[in-house]
Amino acid sequence: MLHERSAVELRAALRSGQVSPQEAVAHFLDRISRRDGELGAFVEVTAEAALDRAETLDATTPAAARSDAALWGLPTADKDLVAREGVPTRYGSLTRAAHVPETSDPLALALDATGAISLGKTNTPEFGLTGYTESAVAPAARDPWDPRNGAGGSSGGAAVAVAAGMLPVAIGSDGGGSIRIPAATVGVVGLKPSRGRIAVDSPTGLVVTGPLARSVADAELVWRALAPAAPLPRDAGALRVGVTTVSPWDDDEDIRLDAAARMAVSWAADTLADAGNAVSAARWRPHGYAALFRVLWRASAARLSLSEAELARVEPITAWLVREGRELPSGELAAAQSAAVEFERETIAAFAPYDAVLTPALALPPRPVGWFDPGDPERNFAQQVQYAPYSSFVNVAGLPAITIPVTRDATGHPVSAQLVGRPGGEAELFRLAAQLEARRGPLPHPPRW
């Protein structure tokens, strides 16, 4: 079955002609039709357009040229924050429920250039602002291991589609953990690249584009398709790995690290040491992060083009963030931006002795759908931090990071760890993550497979 193959294997089969793009697309469309009703991965399925593109690719690409496009014929999907010409793009919001863009975003065009085939739009929270995928415009994205729980966010639909075998790989975006949080929640691999590494991303902003996949090799395949100029990995012997369970929120929020998350970090540290790497405790104790990130998050939301009438229709946390952001004094915003630059400098300096720093991926197990308070924005924000306190600082520092499932808890659910790299250090992250994956062995599929 095609969904049992890795993306690397499927790409090879497509290039050789063993599998046609039409066969691959039809297979995964069938998977979506049979699996997605309970899980909420997709908000729009573009079956006709996908089959048409598959047929065109097959008819117009000579066999000798199929290797020129890195993801030729491989099914994937667009997160519903990415505009694609003629396809409803709702941004997870009722205020955009009827929006059909006339032009495609650069990311959609870049994916087309790799030869990938979009099967539709994956679920996201309103404007991608939260670390869980529950909105008023679509059913919640749910964890295939236990659909009573949410999938994390904001790339929750993409993570679910991969975890449940509805896509071989998917593309997400990450402005504060939005790839890594859902990847860790549902037990897949998620990469947040370095700031500015991918051409379509801003070289100065928090948000970057990255892959979600079921294996390290599959994630690297997509990463290299999006960042073809990235250096290849080199065999440099042992790598230096720092280990910490400190989060930058520890002084300001009630952060309680779950025992299973702590055990996952311990197992990963021991495994990397057994593989010959130099593993030691990382000395890092940041201060003042909570205040600067609160300002940056609100300021980011304030950029949304929403009228007062539209603000009356959005979800409470969106309205709160936008209004708070628009009321920020310019001096407070400037001070937060300066503090963010200093935080970036200090974090890079603290992590400089290491090729990667190992942290928990999440502090808590997956949260039930509805757990994040929909009516109290302040409490909602605190809950998001308590769930995922190890994510957003990586965006502020502009560093790459990868989350990978390494152990399983008492219920059998995967538990992930996070590796944070140096600027431009994705190759080292893939190398270390592959060592963890090799020692861990294949994970069983979730019950909703």
Coordinates of C-alpha atoms in Angstrom, one line a residue, residues 10-11 14-15 20-22 24-25 49-50 52-58 60-61 65-78 84 107-119 168-169 171 221-222 224-226:
L10 CA 7.4 6.8 -2.9
R11 CA 9.4 9.5 -4.6
L14 CA 7.3 7.9 -8.9
R15 CA 10.6 8.7 -10.6
S20 CA 2.2 7.2 -11.5
P21 CA 1.3 10.6 -10.0
Q22 CA -2.3 9.7 -10.8
A24 CA -0.4 8.3 -5.9
V25 CA -3.0 11.1 -5.8
A49 CA -7.5 19.9 -9.4
A50 CA -5.0 17.4 -7.9
D52 CA -5.7 17.1 -13.2
R53 CA -2.2 18.3 -12.1
A54 CA -1.1 14.7 -11.7
E55 CA -2.2 13.9 -15.2
T56 CA -0.4 16.9 -16.6
L57 CA 2.8 16.2 -14.7
D58 CA 2.8 12.6 -16.0
T60 CA 4.5 16.6 -19.8
T61 CA 7.5 15.4 -17.9
A65 CA 13.6 14.9 -16.3
R66 CA 11.6 13.5 -13.4
S67 CA 14.6 13.9 -11.0
D68 CA 14.9 17.6 -11.8
A69 CA 11.9 18.4 -9.6
A70 CA 12.8 17.3 -6.0
L71 CA 9.2 16.2 -5.0
W72 CA 7.9 15.2 -8.5
G73 CA 4.5 13.6 -8.2
L74 CA 4.5 13.5 -4.4
P75 CA 1.1 14.3 -2.8
T76 CA 1.1 17.0 -0.1
A77 CA -1.2 19.9 0.9
D78 CA -1.3 23.6 1.8
R84 CA -3.7 29.2 -3.7
L107 CA 5.1 29.3 -1.0
A108 CA 2.3 27.6 -3.1
L109 CA 4.3 28.5 -6.2
A110 CA 7.5 27.2 -4.7
L111 CA 5.9 23.9 -3.8
D112 CA 4.6 23.6 -7.4
A113 CA 8.1 24.2 -8.6
T114 CA 9.3 21.1 -6.7
G115 CA 6.8 19.0 -8.5
A116 CA 4.6 18.3 -5.5
I117 CA 0.8 18.0 -5.9
S118 CA -1.5 19.7 -3.4
L119 CA -4.6 17.7 -2.4
P168 CA 3.2 11.1 3.0
V169 CA 4.5 14.6 4.0
I171 CA 4.1 21.6 4.9
L221 CA 13.8 15.3 1.7
V222 CA 11.2 18.1 1.9
R224 CA 16.2 20.1 0.9
A225 CA 13.5 20.6 -1.7
L226 CA 12.5 23.9 -0.1

